PDB file of C-alpha atoms in Angstrom:
ATOM      1  CA  MET Q   1     -11.143  59.809 124.280  1.00 33.00           C
ATOM      2  CA  SER Q   2     -14.455  58.857 122.746  1.00 37.00           C
ATOM      3  CA  PRO Q   3     -16.431  56.458 124.955  1.00 37.00           C
ATOM      4  CA  VAL Q   4     -17.691  54.586 121.931  1.00 37.00           C
ATOM      5  CA  GLN Q   5     -14.329  53.855 120.369  1.00 38.00           C
ATOM      6  CA  ASP Q   6     -13.569  50.739 122.409  1.00 41.00           C
ATOM      7  CA  LYS Q   7     -11.684  52.748 125.032  1.00 49.00           C
ATOM      8  CA  PRO Q   8     -14.386  52.824 127.672  1.00 51.00           C
ATOM      9  CA  PHE Q   9     -12.263  52.894 130.790  1.00 51.00           C
ATOM     10  CA  LEU Q  10      -9.424  54.958 132.098  1.00 48.00           C
ATOM     11  CA  TYR Q  11      -7.934  51.782 133.491  1.00 40.00           C
ATOM     12  CA  SER Q  12      -7.382  48.308 132.078  1.00 38.00           C
ATOM     13  CA  VAL Q  13     -10.435  46.106 131.621  1.00 41.00           C
ATOM     14  CA  SER Q  14      -8.534  42.890 131.008  1.00 41.00           C
ATOM     15  CA  LEU Q  15      -9.196  40.185 133.565  1.00 43.00           C
ATOM     16  CA  ALA Q  16      -8.371  36.501 133.477  1.00 44.00           C
ATOM     17  CA  ALA Q  17     -11.351  34.163 133.441  1.00 45.00           C
ATOM     18  CA  GLY Q  18     -10.486  32.977 136.927  1.00 47.00           C
ATOM     19  CA  GLY Q  19     -10.411  36.531 138.191  1.00 54.00           C
ATOM     20  CA  PHE Q  20     -13.819  37.198 136.685  1.00 54.00           C
ATOM     21  CA  LEU Q  21     -15.296  34.136 138.366  1.00 50.00           C
ATOM     22  CA  MET Q  22     -13.785  35.211 141.664  1.00 49.00           C
ATOM     23  CA  ILE Q  23     -15.469  38.582 141.375  1.00 55.00           C
ATOM     24  CA  LEU Q  24     -18.800  36.931 140.609  1.00 58.00           C
ATOM     25  CA  VAL Q  25     -18.405  34.969 143.839  1.00 44.00           C
ATOM     26  CA  LEU Q  26     -17.727  38.201 145.687  1.00 53.00           C
ATOM     27  CA  LEU Q  27     -20.868  39.723 144.205  1.00 53.00           C
ATOM     28  CA  ALA Q  28     -22.870  36.779 145.473  1.00 47.00           C
ATOM     29  CA  THR Q  29     -21.891  37.621 149.037  1.00 42.00           C
ATOM     30  CA  VAL Q  30     -23.400  40.322 151.175  1.00 51.00           C
ATOM     31  CA  GLY Q  31     -21.303  43.467 151.371  1.00 64.00           C
ATOM     32  CA  ALA Q  32     -19.561  43.489 147.988  1.00 77.00           C
ATOM     33  CA  THR Q  33     -17.507  46.662 147.836  1.00 88.00           C
ATOM     34  CA  VAL Q  34     -17.812  49.377 145.240  1.00 91.00           C
ATOM     35  CA  SER Q  35     -14.398  48.333 143.949  1.00 90.00           C
ATOM     36  CA  ASP Q  36     -15.612  44.733 143.539  1.00 89.00           C
ATOM     37  CA  LEU Q  37     -18.644  45.922 141.619  1.00 92.00           C
ATOM     38  CA  ASN Q  38     -16.591  48.184 139.403  1.00 92.00           C
ATOM     39  CA  GLU Q  39     -14.155  45.383 138.532  1.00 90.00           C
ATOM     40  CA  ALA Q  40     -17.041  43.002 137.818  1.00 90.00           C
ATOM     41  CA  GLY Q  41     -18.646  45.587 135.558  1.00 91.00           C
ATOM     42  CA  LYS Q  42     -15.395  46.080 133.659  1.00 91.00           C
ATOM     43  CA  ALA Q  43     -14.991  42.336 133.274  1.00 90.00           C
ATOM     44  CA  ALA Q  44     -18.555  41.932 131.966  1.00 89.00           C
ATOM     45  CA  TYR Q  45     -17.948  44.771 129.511  1.00 90.00           C
ATOM     46  CA  ALA Q  46     -14.716  43.197 128.280  1.00 88.00           C
ATOM     47  CA  LEU Q  47     -16.649  39.972 127.614  1.00 86.00           C
ATOM     48  CA  GLY Q  48     -19.279  41.862 125.607  1.00 85.00           C
ATOM     49  CA  ASP Q  49     -22.043  41.482 128.198  1.00 88.00           C
ATOM     50  CA  TYR Q  50     -23.067  45.139 128.215  1.00 90.00           C
ATOM     51  CA  SER Q  51     -26.399  44.535 129.959  1.00 91.00           C
ATOM     52  CA  GLU Q  52     -24.658  42.908 132.920  1.00 91.00           C
ATOM     53  CA  ALA Q  53     -21.988  45.619 132.909  1.00 92.00           C
ATOM     54  CA  GLU Q  54     -24.639  48.343 133.076  1.00 95.00           C
ATOM     55  CA  ARG Q  55     -26.473  46.545 135.859  1.00 93.00           C
ATOM     56  CA  VAL Q  56     -23.347  46.224 137.974  1.00 92.00           C
ATOM     57  CA  PHE Q  57     -22.139  49.776 137.295  1.00 95.00           C
ATOM     58  CA  SER Q  58     -25.594  51.034 138.227  1.00 95.00           C
ATOM     59  CA  GLN Q  59     -25.340  49.183 141.517  1.00 93.00           C
ATOM     60  CA  ALA Q  60     -21.863  50.580 142.135  1.00 94.00           C
ATOM     61  CA  SER Q  61     -22.854  54.170 141.345  1.00 95.00           C
ATOM     62  CA  ALA Q  62     -25.853  53.860 143.637  1.00 94.00           C
ATOM     63  CA  GLN Q  63     -23.492  52.923 146.466  1.00 93.00           C
ATOM     64  CA  ALA Q  64     -21.012  55.705 145.631  1.00 95.00           C
ATOM     65  CA  PRO Q  65     -23.082  58.424 143.912  1.00 96.00           C
ATOM     66  CA  GLU Q  66     -20.287  61.013 144.223  1.00 96.00           C
ATOM     67  CA  ASP Q  67     -17.779  58.943 142.211  1.00 96.00           C
ATOM     68  CA  PRO Q  68     -17.802  60.313 138.630  1.00 96.00           C
ATOM     69  CA  LEU Q  69     -15.870  57.342 137.214  1.00 96.00           C
ATOM     70  CA  LEU Q  70     -18.664  54.923 138.110  1.00 96.00           C
ATOM     71  CA  HIS Q  71     -21.218  57.088 136.345  1.00 97.00           C
ATOM     72  CA  TYR Q  72     -18.925  57.257 133.330  1.00 97.00           C
ATOM     73  CA  HIS Q  73     -18.539  53.485 133.187  1.00 97.00           C
ATOM     74  CA  ARG Q  74     -22.319  53.117 133.340  1.00 97.00           C
ATOM     75  CA  ALA Q  75     -22.728  55.750 130.597  1.00 96.00           C
ATOM     76  CA  VAL Q  76     -20.393  53.823 128.303  1.00 95.00           C
ATOM     77  CA  ALA Q  77     -22.311  50.586 128.868  1.00 94.00           C
ATOM     78  CA  LEU Q  78     -25.596  52.390 128.177  1.00 95.00           C
ATOM     79  CA  THR Q  79     -24.101  53.753 124.970  1.00 92.00           C
ATOM     80  CA  ARG Q  80     -23.235  50.226 123.870  1.00 89.00           C
ATOM     81  CA  LEU Q  81     -26.827  49.210 124.590  1.00 89.00           C
ATOM     82  CA  HIS Q  82     -28.153  52.094 122.441  1.00 87.00           C
ATOM     83  CA  ARG Q  83     -30.042  53.476 125.422  1.00 91.00           C
ATOM     84  CA  TRP Q  84     -29.248  56.992 124.279  1.00 91.00           C
ATOM     85  CA  LYS Q  85     -31.346  59.091 126.676  1.00 92.00           C
ATOM     86  CA  GLU Q  86     -30.109  57.243 129.749  1.00 96.00           C
ATOM     87  CA  ALA Q  87     -26.547  57.443 128.455  1.00 95.00           C
ATOM     88  CA  SER Q  88     -26.775  61.214 127.961  1.00 95.00           C
ATOM     89  CA  GLU Q  89     -28.109  61.603 131.493  1.00 96.00           C
ATOM     90  CA  ALA Q  90     -25.271  59.479 132.864  1.00 97.00           C
ATOM     91  CA  TYR Q  91     -22.657  61.582 131.039  1.00 96.00           C
ATOM     92  CA  GLU Q  92     -24.275  64.703 132.471  1.00 96.00           C
ATOM     93  CA  ALA Q  93     -24.048  63.143 135.928  1.00 96.00           C
ATOM     94  CA  VAL Q  94     -20.304  62.717 135.435  1.00 97.00           C
ATOM     95  CA  LEU Q  95     -19.852  66.374 134.509  1.00 96.00           C
ATOM     96  CA  ARG Q  96     -21.885  67.623 137.466  1.00 96.00           C
ATOM     97  CA  LEU Q  97     -19.410  65.918 139.809  1.00 96.00           C
ATOM     98  CA  ASP Q  98     -16.420  68.034 138.660  1.00 94.00           C
ATOM     99  CA  PRO Q  99     -14.334  65.059 137.423  1.00 95.00           C
ATOM    100  CA  PRO Q 100     -10.604  65.173 136.577  1.00 95.00           C
ATOM    101  CA  PRO Q 101      -9.822  66.787 133.199  1.00 95.00           C
ATOM    102  CA  GLU Q 102      -9.317  63.523 131.280  1.00 95.00           C
ATOM    103  CA  LEU Q 103     -12.561  62.055 132.544  1.00 96.00           C
ATOM    104  CA  ALA Q 104     -14.417  65.326 131.934  1.00 95.00           C
ATOM    105  CA  ALA Q 105     -13.197  65.400 128.333  1.00 95.00           C
ATOM    106  CA  ALA Q 106     -14.325  61.800 127.769  1.00 94.00           C
ATOM    107  CA  ALA Q 107     -17.750  62.525 129.291  1.00 95.00           C
ATOM    108  CA  ARG Q 108     -18.228  65.649 127.174  1.00 94.00           C
ATOM    109  CA  GLU Q 109     -17.334  63.697 124.028  1.00 91.00           C
ATOM    110  CA  GLY Q 110     -19.707  60.915 125.022  1.00 92.00           C
ATOM    111  CA  PHE Q 111     -22.492  63.393 125.667  1.00 93.00           C
ATOM    112  CA  ARG Q 112     -21.852  65.106 122.318  1.00 89.00           C
ATOM    113  CA  THR Q 113     -22.023  61.739 120.585  1.00 87.00           C
ATOM    114  CA  VAL Q 114     -25.278  60.451 122.059  1.00 89.00           C
ATOM    115  CA  VAL Q 115     -27.383  63.623 122.244  1.00 89.00           C
ATOM    116  CA  PRO Q 116     -28.195  63.639 118.484  1.00 84.00           C
ATOM    117  CA  LEU Q 117     -29.335  60.029 118.830  1.00 84.00           C
ATOM    118  CA  THR Q 118     -32.037  60.980 121.344  1.00 86.00           C
ATOM    119  CA  ARG Q 119     -33.851  62.911 118.628  1.00 78.00           C
ATOM    120  CA  THR Q 120     -37.108  61.352 117.489  1.00 71.00           C
ATOM    121  CA  ARG Q 121     -38.660  61.459 114.035  1.00 63.00           C
ATOM    122  CA  SER Q 122     -42.179  60.417 113.099  1.00 53.00           C
ATOM    123  CA  ASP Q 123     -41.595  59.517 109.429  1.00 61.00           C
ATOM    124  CA  PRO Q 124     -38.674  58.282 107.292  1.00 64.00           C
ATOM    125  CA  GLY Q 125     -38.867  61.244 104.898  1.00 74.00           C
ATOM    126  CA  ASP Q 126     -38.495  61.440 101.135  1.00 83.00           C
ATOM    127  CA  SER Q 127     -35.530  62.842  99.279  1.00 91.00           C
ATOM    128  CA  VAL Q 128     -34.031  63.636  95.903  1.00 93.00           C
ATOM    129  CA  VAL Q 129     -30.247  63.972  96.061  1.00 95.00           C
ATOM    130  CA  SER Q 130     -27.490  64.662  93.582  1.00 95.00           C
ATOM    131  CA  LEU Q 131     -25.102  61.945  92.486  1.00 96.00           C
ATOM    132  CA  ARG Q 132     -21.512  62.209  91.287  1.00 95.00           C
ATOM    133  CA  TRP Q 133     -20.081  59.795  88.748  1.00 95.00           C
ATOM    134  CA  THR Q 134     -16.696  58.382  89.768  1.00 94.00           C
ATOM    135  CA  LEU Q 135     -14.466  55.543  88.645  1.00 91.00           C
ATOM    136  CA  VAL Q 136     -16.316  53.198  91.024  1.00 91.00           C
ATOM    137  CA  GLY Q 137     -19.859  54.333  90.146  1.00 94.00           C
ATOM    138  CA  TRP Q 138     -22.464  56.773  91.404  1.00 96.00           C
ATOM    139  CA  VAL Q 139     -21.546  58.386  94.721  1.00 97.00           C
ATOM    140  CA  THR Q 140     -23.593  60.546  97.082  1.00 97.00           C
ATOM    141  CA  ASP Q 141     -23.159  62.175 100.475  1.00 97.00           C
ATOM    142  CA  VAL Q 142     -24.666  60.527 103.541  1.00 97.00           C
ATOM    143  CA  VAL Q 143     -24.854  61.759 107.123  1.00 96.00           C
ATOM    144  CA  LEU Q 144     -24.273  59.260 109.913  1.00 95.00           C
ATOM    145  CA  ASN Q 145     -25.480  59.784 113.491  1.00 92.00           C
ATOM    146  CA  ASP Q 146     -26.142  63.460 112.700  1.00 89.00           C
ATOM    147  CA  THR Q 147     -22.420  64.113 113.120  1.00 88.00           C
ATOM    148  CA  LYS Q 148     -20.387  62.728 110.220  1.00 93.00           C
ATOM    149  CA  THR Q 149     -20.778  63.315 106.461  1.00 96.00           C
ATOM    150  CA  ALA Q 150     -19.273  60.608 104.242  1.00 97.00           C
ATOM    151  CA  ARG Q 151     -19.074  59.597 100.564  1.00 97.00           C
ATOM    152  CA  PHE Q 152     -21.010  56.399  99.789  1.00 98.00           C
ATOM    153  CA  LEU Q 153     -21.253  54.425  96.587  1.00 96.00           C
ATOM    154  CA  VAL Q 154     -24.915  53.754  95.710  1.00 96.00           C
ATOM    155  CA  ASP Q 155     -25.240  50.015  95.054  1.00 94.00           C
ATOM    156  CA  THR Q 156     -28.767  48.659  94.657  1.00 92.00           C
ATOM    157  CA  GLY Q 157     -27.301  45.159  94.323  1.00 90.00           C
ATOM    158  CA  ALA Q 158     -25.608  45.170  97.740  1.00 91.00           C
ATOM    159  CA  GLY Q 159     -27.567  43.388 100.432  1.00 91.00           C
ATOM    160  CA  LEU Q 160     -26.014  45.448 103.227  1.00 93.00           C
ATOM    161  CA  CYS Q 161     -24.407  48.812 103.670  1.00 95.00           C
ATOM    162  CA  VAL Q 162     -20.631  48.839 104.102  1.00 95.00           C
ATOM    163  CA  ILE Q 163     -18.535  51.254 106.133  1.00 96.00           C
ATOM    164  CA  SER Q 164     -14.775  51.538 106.153  1.00 96.00           C
ATOM    165  CA  PRO Q 165     -12.820  50.600 109.292  1.00 94.00           C
ATOM    166  CA  GLU Q 166     -11.732  54.233 109.583  1.00 95.00           C
ATOM    167  CA  LEU Q 167     -15.303  55.522 109.452  1.00 95.00           C
ATOM    168  CA  ALA Q 168     -16.401  52.866 111.926  1.00 93.00           C
ATOM    169  CA  GLY Q 169     -13.734  54.115 114.322  1.00 89.00           C
ATOM    170  CA  VAL Q 170     -14.852  57.729 113.968  1.00 89.00           C
ATOM    171  CA  LEU Q 171     -18.457  56.742 114.642  1.00 88.00           C
ATOM    172  CA  GLY Q 172     -17.562  54.421 117.489  1.00 82.00           C
ATOM    173  CA  ASN Q 173     -19.108  51.520 115.573  1.00 81.00           C
ATOM    174  CA  ASP Q 174     -16.426  49.027 116.510  1.00 78.00           C
ATOM    175  CA  PRO Q 175     -17.937  45.525 116.497  1.00 81.00           C
ATOM    176  CA  GLY Q 176     -17.073  44.581 120.077  1.00 75.00           C
ATOM    177  CA  PRO Q 177     -16.454  41.063 121.378  1.00 75.00           C
ATOM    178  CA  GLY Q 178     -18.497  38.321 119.765  1.00 74.00           C
ATOM    179  CA  ALA Q 179     -19.859  40.417 116.886  1.00 79.00           C
ATOM    180  CA  PRO Q 180     -21.179  38.243 114.042  1.00 84.00           C
ATOM    181  CA  SER Q 181     -19.298  38.184 110.737  1.00 85.00           C
ATOM    182  CA  VAL Q 182     -20.815  38.410 107.276  1.00 84.00           C
ATOM    183  CA  THR Q 183     -19.433  36.886 104.087  1.00 81.00           C
ATOM    184  CA  LEU Q 184     -18.948  39.363 101.252  1.00 78.00           C
ATOM    185  CA  GLN Q 185     -18.373  38.765  97.563  1.00 73.00           C
ATOM    186  CA  THR Q 186     -16.012  41.420  96.210  1.00 68.00           C
ATOM    187  CA  LEU Q 187     -14.135  41.915  92.975  1.00 64.00           C
ATOM    188  CA  SER Q 188     -11.103  40.402  94.703  1.00 67.00           C
ATOM    189  CA  GLY Q 189     -13.006  37.331  95.849  1.00 70.00           C
ATOM    190  CA  THR Q 190     -14.854  36.191  98.957  1.00 80.00           C
ATOM    191  CA  THR Q 191     -14.061  37.860 102.267  1.00 80.00           C
ATOM    192  CA  THR Q 192     -15.707  38.499 105.623  1.00 84.00           C
ATOM    193  CA  GLY Q 193     -16.384  41.508 107.826  1.00 90.00           C
ATOM    194  CA  PRO Q 194     -17.993  42.137 111.222  1.00 93.00           C
ATOM    195  CA  LEU Q 195     -21.621  43.233 111.336  1.00 93.00           C
ATOM    196  CA  VAL Q 196     -22.532  46.445 113.167  1.00 93.00           C
ATOM    197  CA  THR Q 197     -25.543  48.743 113.460  1.00 93.00           C
ATOM    198  CA  ILE Q 198     -25.508  52.402 112.430  1.00 94.00           C
ATOM    199  CA  PRO Q 199     -27.950  54.234 114.739  1.00 92.00           C
ATOM    200  CA  ILE Q 200     -28.925  56.924 112.197  1.00 93.00           C
ATOM    201  CA  LEU Q 201     -28.185  57.088 108.471  1.00 95.00           C
ATOM    202  CA  ARG Q 202     -29.549  59.984 106.419  1.00 94.00           C
ATOM    203  CA  VAL Q 203     -29.457  60.707 102.690  1.00 95.00           C
ATOM    204  CA  GLY Q 204     -30.850  64.173 102.066  1.00 93.00           C
ATOM    205  CA  ASP Q 205     -34.133  64.169 104.008  1.00 91.00           C
ATOM    206  CA  ALA Q 206     -34.504  60.373 103.900  1.00 93.00           C
ATOM    207  CA  GLU Q 207     -33.547  58.870 107.238  1.00 92.00           C
ATOM    208  CA  ALA Q 208     -33.377  55.354 108.649  1.00 92.00           C
ATOM    209  CA  ARG Q 209     -32.432  54.087 112.089  1.00 91.00           C
ATOM    210  CA  ASP Q 210     -30.604  50.964 113.172  1.00 92.00           C
ATOM    211  CA  VAL Q 211     -29.158  50.267 109.745  1.00 95.00           C
ATOM    212  CA  ARG Q 212     -27.110  47.087 109.502  1.00 94.00           C
ATOM    213  CA  ALA Q 213     -23.689  47.484 107.954  1.00 95.00           C
ATOM    214  CA  VAL Q 214     -20.509  45.489 107.456  1.00 95.00           C
ATOM    215  CA  ILE Q 215     -17.118  46.894 108.355  1.00 95.00           C
ATOM    216  CA  HIS Q 216     -14.896  46.369 105.342  1.00 93.00           C
ATOM    217  CA  GLU Q 217     -12.494  48.423 103.261  1.00 92.00           C
ATOM    218  CA  PRO Q 218     -14.496  49.973 100.360  1.00 91.00           C
ATOM    219  CA  PRO Q 219     -13.096  50.877  96.933  1.00 90.00           C
ATOM    220  CA  PRO Q 220     -10.618  53.779  96.897  1.00 91.00           C
ATOM    221  CA  GLY Q 221     -12.014  57.287  97.218  1.00 92.00           C
ATOM    222  CA  ILE Q 222     -15.175  56.458  99.158  1.00 96.00           C
ATOM    223  CA  ASP Q 223     -16.086  55.834 102.783  1.00 97.00           C
ATOM    224  CA  GLY Q 224     -18.713  53.167 102.340  1.00 96.00           C
ATOM    225  CA  ILE Q 225     -21.465  51.591 100.250  1.00 96.00           C
ATOM    226  CA  LEU Q 226     -25.154  52.437 100.428  1.00 97.00           C
ATOM    227  CA  GLY Q 227     -26.809  49.043 100.162  1.00 95.00           C
ATOM    228  CA  ASN Q 228     -30.249  47.561 100.676  1.00 95.00           C
ATOM    229  CA  SER Q 229     -30.212  47.557 104.466  1.00 96.00           C
ATOM    230  CA  PHE Q 230     -30.971  51.254 103.862  1.00 96.00           C
ATOM    231  CA  LEU Q 231     -32.320  51.405 100.305  1.00 96.00           C
ATOM    232  CA  SER Q 232     -34.945  48.652 100.752  1.00 95.00           C
ATOM    233  CA  ARG Q 233     -36.857  50.940 103.111  1.00 93.00           C
ATOM    234  CA  TYR Q 234     -37.626  53.208 100.144  1.00 94.00           C
ATOM    235  CA  THR Q 235     -38.800  53.093  96.566  1.00 94.00           C
ATOM    236  CA  VAL Q 236     -35.544  53.905  94.791  1.00 95.00           C
ATOM    237  CA  THR Q 237     -35.112  55.565  91.421  1.00 94.00           C
ATOM    238  CA  LEU Q 238     -31.666  56.301  90.034  1.00 93.00           C
ATOM    239  CA  ASP Q 239     -31.691  58.648  87.042  1.00 94.00           C
ATOM    240  CA  PRO Q 240     -28.236  58.473  85.385  1.00 92.00           C
ATOM    241  CA  LYS Q 241     -29.176  61.118  82.820  1.00 91.00           C
ATOM    242  CA  GLU Q 242     -29.977  63.728  85.456  1.00 92.00           C
ATOM    243  CA  GLY Q 243     -27.530  62.349  87.997  1.00 94.00           C
ATOM    244  CA  VAL Q 244     -30.056  62.144  90.852  1.00 95.00           C
ATOM    245  CA  LEU Q 245     -31.227  59.537  93.335  1.00 95.00           C
ATOM    246  CA  SER Q 246     -34.905  59.611  94.376  1.00 96.00           C
ATOM    247  CA  LEU Q 247     -35.988  57.964  97.641  1.00 95.00           C
ATOM    248  CA  ARG Q 248     -39.710  57.670  98.382  1.00 93.00           C
ATOM    249  CA  SER Q 249     -40.995  56.193 101.619  1.00 86.00           C
ATOM    250  CA  GLN Q 250     -43.036  53.030 101.106  1.00 77.00           C
TER     251      GLN Q 250
END
């Protein structure tokens, strides 16, 4: 189970609004139990309040530092907050506590996912990459989060990048509760899609972080569209004769 694929807990996170309010009352009293804190954290997460979820899970894990599940819940909330280094440390804390096999597997997958995102880079890099002509246009390979290679249509007229729902699931880029929607104009007409952020997107040696993208089904045969939420960070030259895309940092 990947902790960033909207399956953050080994138990249900659904709570009625009344139940959530009751837990908040419990938290306001002295002596809230670890179980109370854990349930409140799960409820906050389910409502999309990842900062509050992390705060409460942190409090719970401080009270029960030998409980690997609490550390895992906090790691998932930190992942949602893009606090990669803290998330990787929290996943490591889970594994040090010899958790049950299912929880250990989830923590290892979470750790594997966030470690590449802790890498720092001082410059965006320049790149010249090959393009392939297809029925939908010029396509190139992109690498997302240092883990997944995908086929993207290069579209200098697209305001935002687009990723398929399938690719979003693989990356753990599900929109979560309350994610804003963006209106798209496609060949089939006007439609909408949820807005997400891709932590790292790389084309050759050209790399950008926190790239906005819309989750929407792309044309057949590709995984997404490389739009101006990435391309505008570079001076772009597309040479159809040579079949190459040049990206120069501005």
